[in-house]
């Protein structure tokens, strides 16, 4: 059983502090959910655990089974058993899904012992079917031209193949219709075991209807301000977050304001401009 | 302050093509004919600017100056060959909207040089139209030097009947500085126009954007050459370039040569060029709503050239511009 | 070779896979340097007709008169007096692999030529220094009337066909190095595919420079007649010497009405070779020419495969990659000249620079006055792998009629941090992740190659990338 320990974590990006003292402990077999409105630092926490180079840790610790995660490079964290299902996974043209995931799996096996092609194909096909994805998936390029829902399912598929100890799923429910949400929810539930600690990040309740959770945390202003169980979800579902803000005397729950200024996009189509006149 | 209706009493005659602009709707302008200031009409807010004209037009915008209105300068060349020099200096945190109208109606040689110096966190929006007589020989060079956090946006329309050589050279000298060089050009008859823009990144975290919109008609030739140059160590800089061209005449020529010179790896650079005929789908769509082919074409072209129209402050200036577009695309 | 020289070589090239040299006695060479009598001597040794001798001499004078190009890489370092322009390694071209001298055979076996031939290729022509030493064509091709021979033999055996096309699309006056090749050319491939004949399997030729200070000046002439189809594959390797060698080639291709020709190259010169190649195809009505052009290695490489789209509805495609590693300067691109109505062209170029290499894209799209309704599409992307490497993108787009469509898109960037983060978050090391992204980046090129070449290409790129990710 693995334990991921986050102690008094502070992080910033471009000089702006986004995480302001996060404390969290996730054990194998547990399912945690972090909820909260947009812009409160939830996704930042996920990226920081995975080691995105954009963020700078200014204080605090992340420990996985006694090992200092902050000392590890992104790939070392992955091989140590951390998985992040991303909100917006990158597209990598020219690299097929199957080549990619096979390479990722081989990094986990001992030197010279790569997974047999036969075994891989069987395992991959099974996962594709379970997630009700198209059979041409292995030959398509990694996330390129995928719909939002396909990308999310592809993340879960990779999680199945890589078999992590701690999995963080960052807004895995956004962009999914009800059917897809059900498939994803069922697949995640099926993966649950005493060897897997799950952290779900979401601001909707509907995902949690498909995955039972043991602990629920609410994040505001860059830290966890409230924790509870299933009942907390129900109350948020009915009343929203205002009561929590009131209870804690929080005025603005956000840690950063989305940048509103967007540069004029080049290559705007002459058609539109012509018709604008 | 001189009123617009006093124009009749001026010692030099303003050509009728220009005169029409000076209605009560136009504020804040200077008119210079053959090197002599004929009209100076400025609102009080612009009195904080230092504007001196002594062979060189020297404009200094003081620290923290900010004004939404545009300063217009009309340079009219009637008799002499001349060298026109403009120098615009924006002090720290200043902001200026500047517009210039270059005009000649006689055969002459025009050498126009303008330099701008953008201090820290200052912002210059510089727009210009040039409309020179077909027998003129024209060279226009515009330089802009931009310090950190400074911003310099050039939008230039070249609608002369003359053979012309236009250059815009922008130097991003301080970090986080940004520059935009936007050019719209229409060539007709036997005109030859060459437009070259360079944005050079001399500091990290700088951004440079080049946009060109061109139409070539009749036997004319129009050449765009844009250069985005990112020097060594100018990390995280962005250089982008977009060229769009419509070739109207059977014997017209339009070239777009978007160059990228990159000596640093941590950058984003891209360029695109699209040259072709007027989109048939667009024509079809407009004509299906009852427009004639010519009108549909003209509407599409004016839409295509809209980046500059947005910069024009009065209806008279817009009308004047559309009139040229119409004439040159017939 | 002394230990010192060996170390010197190693310091220059690292472990170049094909950097072995074969010790063989040349049968004949013309000595170092070039002058009119060297040129006449080459022609005489080959027993050529007088028109060819005259052509060579006239080309030689042109070469002497024209200066180096004023743009692109600096070529002033080439010492024309230090180069041997003609070396003949064995007495005659062999018809059976068993007759080829042992040393040359070993060299080619190291390159894997015979197996490749057995397994997959319809015909192989290999060139060792200046003369083609081994040559074979499947009998079925001969029965169809396909000619696949070396260019010298073609001049002897098919003089009329040869004269009709030779130098017709790349004139000797074209550029300084076209003139040089025209003066001293030797070897190369000659292919004629008769009307309506489809050559199903790829034909292959492998060039190899062996002698030190040796220029290689092969000349390839391909004619694909009306409605015919050809897929030709050329590969290049060279062993490594401390002084730079020169490779100056000409490839002329004629694709007649309704014909199709695909010319694939994976060039892997050692990085002391200066490679200056003029490749041009004349494409007639409804015909299609494809250049698949891979450029890895060489000290300086200048190569811009061109299609002259002369016939109506003619089509030109160039898909290329260039990789510039340490000490390399790749100045490559493509040209598409639209002359016929409704002609179309497509260019896809992928460039990578690493460890201080410089990689340029230089391209030309021209739509002439009569090329009504022509369309062009250009995509060129560059990845710069580290902070000591550079890249310029220099496209020229010229449109001279009002019914054209030209689209050009280009990007230059480093390896995307988001992509790296994503791949590494699944456990790939930075090296693996970068390699995977680069392989994906060049995939549009690699997928056009025959399997063996694609595999080879991947290995070459991996080799080049070693040590460039830190």
Coordinates of C-alpha atoms in Angstrom, one line a residue, chain C residues 165 169-170 220-224 230 232 251-255 261-263 279-283 289-291:
Chain C
X165 CA 17.2 14.3 -73.1
X169 CA 16.3 20.3 -68.0
X170 CA 19.5 21.2 -66.3
X220 CA 21.4 10.6 -63.3
X221 CA 18.9 10.8 -66.2
X222 CA 15.5 9.4 -65.9
X223 CA 12.8 9.3 -68.5
X224 CA 9.3 8.1 -67.6
X230 CA 8.6 4.5 -61.7
X232 CA 13.4 5.1 -57.7
X251 CA 19.6 14.6 -61.5
X252 CA 17.4 15.2 -64.6
X253 CA 14.0 13.7 -64.8
X254 CA 11.4 13.8 -67.5
X255 CA 7.9 12.7 -66.7
X261 CA 7.9 9.3 -61.0
X262 CA 8.9 9.1 -57.4
X263 CA 12.5 9.7 -56.5
X279 CA 17.9 18.1 -59.1
X280 CA 15.2 19.0 -61.5
X281 CA 12.2 17.4 -63.2
X282 CA 10.2 18.5 -66.2
X283 CA 6.6 17.4 -65.7
X289 CA 6.6 14.0 -59.9
X290 CA 7.5 13.3 -56.3
X291 CA 10.7 14.1 -54.6

